[in-house]
CSV table of C-alpha atoms and ligand atoms in Angstrom, one decimal:
chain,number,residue,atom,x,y,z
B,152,UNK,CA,-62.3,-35.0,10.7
B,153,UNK,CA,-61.3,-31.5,9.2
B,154,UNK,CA,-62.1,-29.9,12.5
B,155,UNK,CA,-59.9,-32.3,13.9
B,156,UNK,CA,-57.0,-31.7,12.4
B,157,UNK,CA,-57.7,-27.8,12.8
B,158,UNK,CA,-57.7,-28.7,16.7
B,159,UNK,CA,-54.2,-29.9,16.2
B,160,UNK,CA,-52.8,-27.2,14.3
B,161,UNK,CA,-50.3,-25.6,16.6
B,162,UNK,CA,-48.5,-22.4,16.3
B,163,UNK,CA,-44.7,-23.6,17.6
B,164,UNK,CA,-41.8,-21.0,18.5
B,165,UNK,CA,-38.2,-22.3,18.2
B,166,UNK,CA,-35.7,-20.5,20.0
B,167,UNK,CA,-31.5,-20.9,19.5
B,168,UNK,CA,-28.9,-18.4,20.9
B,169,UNK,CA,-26.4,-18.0,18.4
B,170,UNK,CA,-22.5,-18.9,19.1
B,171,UNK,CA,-24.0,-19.1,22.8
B,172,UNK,CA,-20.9,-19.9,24.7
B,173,UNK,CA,-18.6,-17.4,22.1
B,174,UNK,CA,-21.3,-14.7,22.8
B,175,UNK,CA,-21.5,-14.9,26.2
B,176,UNK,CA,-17.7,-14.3,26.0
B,177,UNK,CA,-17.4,-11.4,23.7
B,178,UNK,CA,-20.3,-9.5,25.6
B,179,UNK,CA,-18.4,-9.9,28.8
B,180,UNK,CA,-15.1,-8.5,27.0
B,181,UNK,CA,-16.0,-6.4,24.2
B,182,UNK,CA,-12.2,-6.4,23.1
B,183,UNK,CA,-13.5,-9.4,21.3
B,184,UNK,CA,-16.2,-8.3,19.2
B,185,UNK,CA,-15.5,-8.8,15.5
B,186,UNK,CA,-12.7,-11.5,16.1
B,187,UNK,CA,-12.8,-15.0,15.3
B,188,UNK,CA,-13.3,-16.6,19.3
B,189,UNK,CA,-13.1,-20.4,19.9
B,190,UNK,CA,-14.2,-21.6,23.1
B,191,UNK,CA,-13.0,-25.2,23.5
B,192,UNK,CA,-9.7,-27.0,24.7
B,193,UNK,CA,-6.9,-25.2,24.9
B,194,UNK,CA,-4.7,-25.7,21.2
B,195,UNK,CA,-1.4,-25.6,22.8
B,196,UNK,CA,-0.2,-24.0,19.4
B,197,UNK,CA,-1.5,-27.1,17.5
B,198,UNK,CA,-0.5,-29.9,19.7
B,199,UNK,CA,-3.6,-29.5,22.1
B,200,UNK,CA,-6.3,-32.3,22.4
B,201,UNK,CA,-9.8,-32.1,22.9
B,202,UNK,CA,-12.5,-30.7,20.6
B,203,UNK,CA,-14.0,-27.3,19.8
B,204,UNK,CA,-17.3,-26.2,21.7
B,205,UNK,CA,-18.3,-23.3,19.8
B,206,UNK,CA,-17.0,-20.7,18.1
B,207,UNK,CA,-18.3,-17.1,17.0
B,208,UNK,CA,-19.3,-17.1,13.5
B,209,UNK,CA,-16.3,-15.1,12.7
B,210,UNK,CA,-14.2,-18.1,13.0
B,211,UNK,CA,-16.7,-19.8,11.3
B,212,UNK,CA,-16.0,-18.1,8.2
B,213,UNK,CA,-12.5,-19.9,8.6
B,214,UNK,CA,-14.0,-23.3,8.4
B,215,UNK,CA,-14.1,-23.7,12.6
B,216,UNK,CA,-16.9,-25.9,13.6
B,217,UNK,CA,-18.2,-27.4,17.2
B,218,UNK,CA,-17.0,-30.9,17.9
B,219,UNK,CA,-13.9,-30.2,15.5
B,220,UNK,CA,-10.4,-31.1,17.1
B,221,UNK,CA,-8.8,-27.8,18.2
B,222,UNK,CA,-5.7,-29.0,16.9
B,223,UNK,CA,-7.8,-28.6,13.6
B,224,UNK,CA,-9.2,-25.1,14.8
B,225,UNK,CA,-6.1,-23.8,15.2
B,226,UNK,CA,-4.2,-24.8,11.5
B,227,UNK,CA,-7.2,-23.2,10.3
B,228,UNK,CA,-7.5,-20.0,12.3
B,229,UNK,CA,-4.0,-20.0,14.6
B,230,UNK,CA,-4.9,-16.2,15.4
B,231,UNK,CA,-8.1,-16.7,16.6
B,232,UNK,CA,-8.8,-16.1,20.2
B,233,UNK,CA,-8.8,-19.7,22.2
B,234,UNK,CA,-10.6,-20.0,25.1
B,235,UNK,CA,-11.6,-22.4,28.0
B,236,UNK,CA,-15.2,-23.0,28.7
B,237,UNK,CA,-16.3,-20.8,31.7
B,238,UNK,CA,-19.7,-22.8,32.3
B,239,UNK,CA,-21.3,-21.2,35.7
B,240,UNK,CA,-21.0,-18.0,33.6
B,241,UNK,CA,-23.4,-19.6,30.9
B,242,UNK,CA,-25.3,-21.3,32.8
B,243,UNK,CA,-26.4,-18.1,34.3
B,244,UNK,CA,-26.9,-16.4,31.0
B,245,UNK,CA,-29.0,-19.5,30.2
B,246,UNK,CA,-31.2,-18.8,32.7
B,247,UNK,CA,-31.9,-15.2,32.0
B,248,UNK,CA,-32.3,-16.4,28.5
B,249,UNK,CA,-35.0,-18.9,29.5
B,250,UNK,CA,-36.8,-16.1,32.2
B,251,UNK,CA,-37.7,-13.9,29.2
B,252,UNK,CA,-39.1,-16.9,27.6
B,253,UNK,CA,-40.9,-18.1,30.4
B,254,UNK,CA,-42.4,-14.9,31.5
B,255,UNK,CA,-44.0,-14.9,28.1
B,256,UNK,CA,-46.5,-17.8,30.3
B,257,UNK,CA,-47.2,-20.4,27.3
B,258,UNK,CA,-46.2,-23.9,27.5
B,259,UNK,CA,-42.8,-23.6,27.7
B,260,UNK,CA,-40.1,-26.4,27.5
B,261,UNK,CA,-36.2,-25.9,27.5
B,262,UNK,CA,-34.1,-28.5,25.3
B,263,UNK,CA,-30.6,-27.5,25.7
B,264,UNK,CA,-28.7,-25.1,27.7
B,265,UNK,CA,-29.5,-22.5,24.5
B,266,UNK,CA,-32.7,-23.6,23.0
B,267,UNK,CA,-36.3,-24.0,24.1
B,268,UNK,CA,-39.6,-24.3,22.7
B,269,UNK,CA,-42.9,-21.9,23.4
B,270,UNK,CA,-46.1,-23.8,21.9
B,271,UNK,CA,-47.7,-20.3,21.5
B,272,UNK,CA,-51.4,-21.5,20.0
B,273,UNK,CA,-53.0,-19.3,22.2
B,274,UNK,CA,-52.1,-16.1,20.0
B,275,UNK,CA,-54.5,-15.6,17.0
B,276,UNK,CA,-52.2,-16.3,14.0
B,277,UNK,CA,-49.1,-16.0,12.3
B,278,UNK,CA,-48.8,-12.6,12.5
B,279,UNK,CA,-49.0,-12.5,16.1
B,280,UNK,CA,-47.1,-15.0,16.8
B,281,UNK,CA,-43.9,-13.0,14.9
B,282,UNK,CA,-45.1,-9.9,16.8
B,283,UNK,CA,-44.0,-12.3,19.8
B,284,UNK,CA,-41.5,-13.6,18.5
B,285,UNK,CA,-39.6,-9.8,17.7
B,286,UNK,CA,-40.5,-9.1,21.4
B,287,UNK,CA,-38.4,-11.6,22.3
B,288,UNK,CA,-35.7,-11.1,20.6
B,289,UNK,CA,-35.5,-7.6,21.4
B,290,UNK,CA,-36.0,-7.8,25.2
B,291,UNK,CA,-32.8,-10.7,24.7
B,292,UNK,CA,-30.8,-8.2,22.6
B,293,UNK,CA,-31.8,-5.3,25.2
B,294,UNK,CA,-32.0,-6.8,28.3
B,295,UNK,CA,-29.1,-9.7,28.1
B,296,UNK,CA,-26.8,-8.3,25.2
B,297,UNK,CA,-27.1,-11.6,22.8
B,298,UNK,CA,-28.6,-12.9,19.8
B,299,UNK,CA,-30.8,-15.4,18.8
B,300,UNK,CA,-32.3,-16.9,16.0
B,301,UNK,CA,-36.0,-17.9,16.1
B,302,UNK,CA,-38.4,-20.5,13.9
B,303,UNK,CA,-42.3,-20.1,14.3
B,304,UNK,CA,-43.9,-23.3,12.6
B,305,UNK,CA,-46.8,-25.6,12.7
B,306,UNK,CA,-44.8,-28.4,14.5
B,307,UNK,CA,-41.4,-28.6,17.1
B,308,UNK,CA,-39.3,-30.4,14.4
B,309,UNK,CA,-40.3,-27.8,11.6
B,310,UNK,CA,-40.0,-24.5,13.8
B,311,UNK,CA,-36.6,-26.1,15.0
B,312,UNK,CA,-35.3,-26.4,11.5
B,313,UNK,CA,-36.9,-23.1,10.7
B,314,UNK,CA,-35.1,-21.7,13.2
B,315,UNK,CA,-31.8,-22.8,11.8
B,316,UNK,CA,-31.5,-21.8,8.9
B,317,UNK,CA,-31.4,-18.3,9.1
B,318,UNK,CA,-28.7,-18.1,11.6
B,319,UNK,CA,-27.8,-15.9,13.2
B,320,UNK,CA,-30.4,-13.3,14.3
B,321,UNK,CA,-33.0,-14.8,12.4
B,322,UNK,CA,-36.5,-14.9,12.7
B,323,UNK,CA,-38.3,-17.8,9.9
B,324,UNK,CA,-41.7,-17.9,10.1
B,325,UNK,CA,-43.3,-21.1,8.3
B,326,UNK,CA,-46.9,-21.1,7.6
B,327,UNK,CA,-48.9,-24.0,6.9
B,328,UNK,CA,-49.4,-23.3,3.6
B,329,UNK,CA,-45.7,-22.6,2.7
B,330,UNK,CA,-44.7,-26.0,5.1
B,331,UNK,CA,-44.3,-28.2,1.7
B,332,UNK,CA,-42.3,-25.7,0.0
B,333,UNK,CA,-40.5,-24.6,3.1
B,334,UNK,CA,-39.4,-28.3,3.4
B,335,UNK,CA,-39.2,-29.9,0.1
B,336,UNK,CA,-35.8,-28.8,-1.3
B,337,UNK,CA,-34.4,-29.2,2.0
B,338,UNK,CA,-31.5,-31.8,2.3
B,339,UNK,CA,-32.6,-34.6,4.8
B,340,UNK,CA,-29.8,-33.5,6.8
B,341,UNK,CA,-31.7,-31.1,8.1
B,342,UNK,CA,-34.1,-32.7,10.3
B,343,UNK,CA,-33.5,-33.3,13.3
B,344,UNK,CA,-32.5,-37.0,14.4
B,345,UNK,CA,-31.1,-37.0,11.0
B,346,UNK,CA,-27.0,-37.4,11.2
B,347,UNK,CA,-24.7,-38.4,9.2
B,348,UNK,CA,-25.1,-42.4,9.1
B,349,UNK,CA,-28.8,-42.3,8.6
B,350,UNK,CA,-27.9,-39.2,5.6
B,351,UNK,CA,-25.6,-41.6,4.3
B,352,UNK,CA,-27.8,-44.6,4.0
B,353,UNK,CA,-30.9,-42.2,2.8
B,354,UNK,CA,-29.0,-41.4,0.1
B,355,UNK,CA,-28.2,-44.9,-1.1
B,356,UNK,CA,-31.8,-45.2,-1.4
B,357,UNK,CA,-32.1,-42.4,-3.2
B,358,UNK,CA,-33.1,-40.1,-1.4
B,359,UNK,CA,-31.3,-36.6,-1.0
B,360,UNK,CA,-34.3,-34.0,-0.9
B,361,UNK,CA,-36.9,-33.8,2.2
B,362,UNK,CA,-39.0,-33.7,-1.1
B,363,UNK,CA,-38.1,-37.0,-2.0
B,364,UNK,CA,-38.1,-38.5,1.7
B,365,UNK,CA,-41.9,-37.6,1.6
B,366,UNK,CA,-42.3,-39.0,-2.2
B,367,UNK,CA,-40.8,-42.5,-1.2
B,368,UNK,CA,-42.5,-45.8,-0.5
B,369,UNK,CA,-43.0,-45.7,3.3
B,370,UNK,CA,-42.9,-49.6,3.7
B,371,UNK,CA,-39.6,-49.4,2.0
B,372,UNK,CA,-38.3,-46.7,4.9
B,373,UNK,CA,-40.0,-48.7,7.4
B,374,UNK,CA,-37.7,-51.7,6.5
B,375,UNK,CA,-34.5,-49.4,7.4
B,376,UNK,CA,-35.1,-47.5,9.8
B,377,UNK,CA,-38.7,-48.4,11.6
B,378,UNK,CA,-40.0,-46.3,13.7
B,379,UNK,CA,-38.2,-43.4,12.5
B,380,UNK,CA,-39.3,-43.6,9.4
B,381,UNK,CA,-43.0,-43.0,10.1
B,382,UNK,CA,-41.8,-39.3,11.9
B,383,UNK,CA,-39.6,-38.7,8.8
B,384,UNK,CA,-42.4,-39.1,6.5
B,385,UNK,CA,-44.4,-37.3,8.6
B,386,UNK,CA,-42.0,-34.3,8.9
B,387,UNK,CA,-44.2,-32.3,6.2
B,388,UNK,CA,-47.1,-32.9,7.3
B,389,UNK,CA,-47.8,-30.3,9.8
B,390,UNK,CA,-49.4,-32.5,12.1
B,391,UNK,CA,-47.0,-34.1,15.4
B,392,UNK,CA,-48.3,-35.6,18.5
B,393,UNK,CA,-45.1,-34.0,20.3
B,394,UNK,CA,-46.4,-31.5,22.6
B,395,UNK,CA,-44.3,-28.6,24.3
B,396,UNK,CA,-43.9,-30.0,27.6
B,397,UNK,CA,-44.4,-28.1,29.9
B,398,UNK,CA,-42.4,-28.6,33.1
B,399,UNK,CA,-44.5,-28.4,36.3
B,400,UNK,CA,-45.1,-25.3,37.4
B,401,UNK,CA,-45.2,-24.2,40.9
B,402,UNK,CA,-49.0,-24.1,41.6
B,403,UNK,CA,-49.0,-23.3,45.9
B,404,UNK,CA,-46.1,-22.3,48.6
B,405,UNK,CA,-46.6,-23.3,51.5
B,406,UNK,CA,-45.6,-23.8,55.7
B,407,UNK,CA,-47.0,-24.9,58.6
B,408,UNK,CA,-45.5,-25.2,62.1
B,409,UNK,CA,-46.6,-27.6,65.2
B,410,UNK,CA,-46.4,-26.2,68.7
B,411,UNK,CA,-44.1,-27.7,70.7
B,412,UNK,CA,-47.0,-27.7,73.7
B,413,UNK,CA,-50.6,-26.5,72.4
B,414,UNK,CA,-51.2,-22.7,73.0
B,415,UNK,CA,-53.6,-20.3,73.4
B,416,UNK,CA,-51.3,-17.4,73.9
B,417,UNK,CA,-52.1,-14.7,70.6
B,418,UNK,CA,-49.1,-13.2,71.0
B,419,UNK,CA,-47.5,-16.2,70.4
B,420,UNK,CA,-49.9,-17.5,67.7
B,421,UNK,CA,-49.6,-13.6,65.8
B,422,UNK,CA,-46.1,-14.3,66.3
B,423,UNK,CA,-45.5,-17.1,64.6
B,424,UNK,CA,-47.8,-16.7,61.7
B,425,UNK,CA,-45.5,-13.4,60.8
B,426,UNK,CA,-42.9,-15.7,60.7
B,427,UNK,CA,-44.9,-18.0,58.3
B,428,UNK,CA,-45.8,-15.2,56.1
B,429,UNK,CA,-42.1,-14.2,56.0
B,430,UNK,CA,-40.6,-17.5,55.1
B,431,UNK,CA,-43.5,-18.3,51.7
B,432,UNK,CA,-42.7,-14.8,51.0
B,433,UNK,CA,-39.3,-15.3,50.5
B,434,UNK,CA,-40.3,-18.3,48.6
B,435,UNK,CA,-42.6,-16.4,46.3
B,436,UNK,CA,-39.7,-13.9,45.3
B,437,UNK,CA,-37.6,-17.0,44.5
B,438,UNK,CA,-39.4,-17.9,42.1
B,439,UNK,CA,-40.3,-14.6,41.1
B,440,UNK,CA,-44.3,-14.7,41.8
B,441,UNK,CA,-47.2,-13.0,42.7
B,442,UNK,CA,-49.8,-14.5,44.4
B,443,UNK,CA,-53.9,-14.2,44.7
B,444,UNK,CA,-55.0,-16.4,47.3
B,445,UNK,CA,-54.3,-16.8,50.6
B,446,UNK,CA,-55.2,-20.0,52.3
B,447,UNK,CA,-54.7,-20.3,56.6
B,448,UNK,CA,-55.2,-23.8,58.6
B,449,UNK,CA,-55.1,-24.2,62.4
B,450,UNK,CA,-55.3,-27.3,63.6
B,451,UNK,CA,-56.9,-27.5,67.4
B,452,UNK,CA,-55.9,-29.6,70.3
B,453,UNK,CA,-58.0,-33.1,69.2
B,454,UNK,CA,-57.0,-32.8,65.9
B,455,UNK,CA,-59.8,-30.9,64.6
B,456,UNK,CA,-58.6,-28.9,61.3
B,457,UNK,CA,-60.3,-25.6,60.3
B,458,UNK,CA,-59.1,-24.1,56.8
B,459,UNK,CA,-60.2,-20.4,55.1
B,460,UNK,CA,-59.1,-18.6,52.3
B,461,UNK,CA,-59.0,-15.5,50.8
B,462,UNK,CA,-59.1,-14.7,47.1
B,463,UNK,CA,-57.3,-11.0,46.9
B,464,UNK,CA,-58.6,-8.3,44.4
B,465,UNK,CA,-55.0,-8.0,42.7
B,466,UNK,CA,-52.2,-10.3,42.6
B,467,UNK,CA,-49.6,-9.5,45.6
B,468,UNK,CA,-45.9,-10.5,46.9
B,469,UNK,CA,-46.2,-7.6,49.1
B,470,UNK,CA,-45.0,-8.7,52.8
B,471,UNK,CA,-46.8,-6.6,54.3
B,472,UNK,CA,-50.7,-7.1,52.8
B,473,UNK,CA,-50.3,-11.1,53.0
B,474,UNK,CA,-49.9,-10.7,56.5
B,475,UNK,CA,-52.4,-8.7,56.7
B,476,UNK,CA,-54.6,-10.7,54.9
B,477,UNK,CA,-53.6,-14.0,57.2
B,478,UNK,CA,-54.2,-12.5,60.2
B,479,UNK,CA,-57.9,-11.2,59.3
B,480,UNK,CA,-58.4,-15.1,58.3
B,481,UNK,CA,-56.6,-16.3,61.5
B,482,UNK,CA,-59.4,-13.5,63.3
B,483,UNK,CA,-62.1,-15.7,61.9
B,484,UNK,CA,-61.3,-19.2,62.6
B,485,UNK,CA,-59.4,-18.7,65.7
B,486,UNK,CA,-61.8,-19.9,68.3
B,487,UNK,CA,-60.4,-19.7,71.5
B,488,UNK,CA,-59.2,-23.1,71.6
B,489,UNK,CA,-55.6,-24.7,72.3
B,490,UNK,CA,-53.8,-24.5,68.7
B,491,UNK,CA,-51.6,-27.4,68.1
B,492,UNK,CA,-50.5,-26.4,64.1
B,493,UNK,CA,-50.9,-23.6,62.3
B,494,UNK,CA,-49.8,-23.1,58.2
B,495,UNK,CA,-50.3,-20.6,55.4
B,496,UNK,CA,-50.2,-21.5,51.6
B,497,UNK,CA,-50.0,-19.0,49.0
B,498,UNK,CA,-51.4,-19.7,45.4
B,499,UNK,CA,-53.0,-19.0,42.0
B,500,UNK,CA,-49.9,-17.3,41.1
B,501,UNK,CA,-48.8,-14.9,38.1
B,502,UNK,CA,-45.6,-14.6,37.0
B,503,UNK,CA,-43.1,-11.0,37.5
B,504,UNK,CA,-42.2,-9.3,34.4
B,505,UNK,CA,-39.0,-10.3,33.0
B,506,UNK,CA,-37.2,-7.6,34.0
B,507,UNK,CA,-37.7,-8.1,37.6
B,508,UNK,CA,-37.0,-11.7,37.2
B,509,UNK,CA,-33.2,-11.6,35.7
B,510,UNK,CA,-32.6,-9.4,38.9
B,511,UNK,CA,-33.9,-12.6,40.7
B,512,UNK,CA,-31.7,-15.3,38.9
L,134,TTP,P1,-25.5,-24.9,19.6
L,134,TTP,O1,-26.8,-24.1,19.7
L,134,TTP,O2,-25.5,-26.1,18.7
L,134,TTP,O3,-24.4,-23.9,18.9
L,134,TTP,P2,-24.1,-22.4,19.1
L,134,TTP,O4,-25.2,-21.8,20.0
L,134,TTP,O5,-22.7,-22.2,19.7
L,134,TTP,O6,-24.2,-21.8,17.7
L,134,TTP,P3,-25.4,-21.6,16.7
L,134,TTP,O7,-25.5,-20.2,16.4
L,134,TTP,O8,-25.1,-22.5,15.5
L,134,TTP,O9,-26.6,-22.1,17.5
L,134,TTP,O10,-25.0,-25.3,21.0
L,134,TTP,C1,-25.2,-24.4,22.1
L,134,TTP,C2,-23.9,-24.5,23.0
L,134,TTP,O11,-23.6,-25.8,23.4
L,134,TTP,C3,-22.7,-24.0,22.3
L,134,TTP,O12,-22.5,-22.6,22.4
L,134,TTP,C4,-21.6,-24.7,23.0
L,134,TTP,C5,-22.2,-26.0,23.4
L,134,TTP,N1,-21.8,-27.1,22.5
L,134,TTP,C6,-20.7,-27.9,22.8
L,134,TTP,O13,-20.1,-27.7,23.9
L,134,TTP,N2,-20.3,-28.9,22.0
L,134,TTP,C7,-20.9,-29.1,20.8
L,134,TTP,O14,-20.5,-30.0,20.0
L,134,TTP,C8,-22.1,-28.3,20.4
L,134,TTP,C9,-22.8,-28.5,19.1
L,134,TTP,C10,-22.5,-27.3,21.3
L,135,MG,MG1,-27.2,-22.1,19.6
């Protein structure tokens, strides 16, 4: 049992970009660092509908808030700077975002165009993890000229509050130890799924504190809110069966050609597996990898399929050696016959540094 629940102990990283779309803005005109910056609907000095997106935490400190009506924003703050939503341009600083993360190879899973989890169990403990963690979020400050605030905890919901509350440019680290005490004093509010209706009727019950959430009679919560409740309860815990997911990774590249009339003709079989090898090369600088194995097929008049494959010494995306490579395979299998299909597929892949991958998004 104990070793049990030590198998399920995870070591979680939360990441969240701070003011993301404000951020993006002011790095891409530095005339407005330091200035309050809303990016939402356009206030048509005050009369302007539609709601606020984000704002930059200067404008924060005049009471600006996302969802808020920008006819709000503006009594609040009229000289801040107002501006539309430019979403290609964050979409794209989203991705680079999410390249550093990736290229960091743990289970990786993004939730929003700013946030993503790592499930980064593989690193020895705590101390590592934040050693990770500061990596991070100085290759984002170096590399991509933004913030973000980080939470490293034993589950997704905790490292996601964790993360939160030291915004921005903060980096929470909550151990199991300190999960209770991390937790209990907390306002409900604070975890996630939590909004203002089920707040509201959490505090009827009496309950205002996560400490009191966890001290309460779970049939009772069970009875308002079902299911929920049992996560709620559980929140403290440490313990959560919801994994980083991890999206599904590229695992081969591949492509194979038919004949058009069964040949024999090297020239024309050399030919066209350089043009193969060109075309998953391209693929594998797409999605900025480096492969290992190289795996030929040629399929003979009658259907008869011969496959070989070559594991390489070092990982490769070099044009040049990968054809190389196929050809010396093609050399060994090639028996004279008519070909009617030949392919190559490329795998057991690693991924490029980051560096090399923002040039690639
Ligand atoms: P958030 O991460 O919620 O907010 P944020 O990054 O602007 O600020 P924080 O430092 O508190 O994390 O959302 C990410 C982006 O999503 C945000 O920059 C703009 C967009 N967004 C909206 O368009 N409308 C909204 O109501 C919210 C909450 C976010
Ligand atoms: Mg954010």
């Amino acid at each position: 049992m104990g070793n049990k629940s030590t198998d399920r102990q995870r070591i979680i990283l939360h990441l969240d970009m701070d003011s993301f779309y404000a951020s993006v803005e002011v790095r891409e005109n530095s005339d407005l660092k330091g200035k309050p910056v809303v990016i939402g609907a356009d206030p048509k000095n005050g009369t302007g509908r539609g709601v606020v997106s984000t704002c930059s935490y200067e404008a924060r400190a005049f009471g600006i808030r996302s969802a808020m009506p920008i006819s709000q924003a503006f009594v609040l703050c009229p000289h801040a700077v107002f501006l539309p939503p430019d979403f290609p341009r964050y979409a794209k600083a989203s991705a680079e975002v999410m390249a550093i993360l990736k290229s960091h190879e743990f289970p990786f899973q993004q939730v929003s165009i700013d946030e993503a989890f790592l499930d980064v169990s593989a690193v020895r403990n705590y101390a590592e993890a934040t050693d990770l963690a500061e990596r991070i979020r100085n290759d984002i400050r170096t590399q991509l000229a933004l913030t973000c605030s980080i939470g490293i905890a034993p589950t997704k919901v905790v490292a996601k509050i964790a993360s939160d509350i030291n915004k921005p440019d903060g980096l929470t680290v909550v151990e199991p130890e300190k999960l209770f005490s991390f937790l209990a004093p907390m306002p409900v509010r604070k975890i996630p799924g939590v909004g203002r209706k089920a707040e509201a009727e959490l505090f009827e019950m009496g309950i205002r504190m996560i400490k009191d959430l966890v001290e309460s009679d779970i049939q009772v919560l069970i009875a308002r809110f079902g299911r929920f409740a049992i996560a709620l309860q559980a929140v403290t815990s440490g313990i959560d069966d919801d994994i980083v997911k991890e999206r599904d990774r590229v695992k081969s590249v591949s492509r194979e050609t038919t004949f058009l009339n069964d040949t024999t003709d090297e020239q024309v079989i050399a030919a066209t597996m350089d043009a193969l090898v060109q075309e998953v090369c391209r693929n594998l600088s797409d999605e900025s990898l480096r492969c290992r194995t190289v795996t030929i097929k040629v399929r003979y008049h009658g259907f008869v399929t011969k496959t070989k494959c070559r594991t390489l010494l070092h990982y490769t995306d070099d044009e040049k050696t990968l054809r190389s490579c196929a050809h010396s395979l093609l050399r060994d299998i090639f028996d004279g016959r008519p070909i009617r299909l030949l392919g190559i597929r490329l795998s057991t892949f690693e991924k490029h540094d980051a560096r090399q991958m923002i040039l690639n998004v």
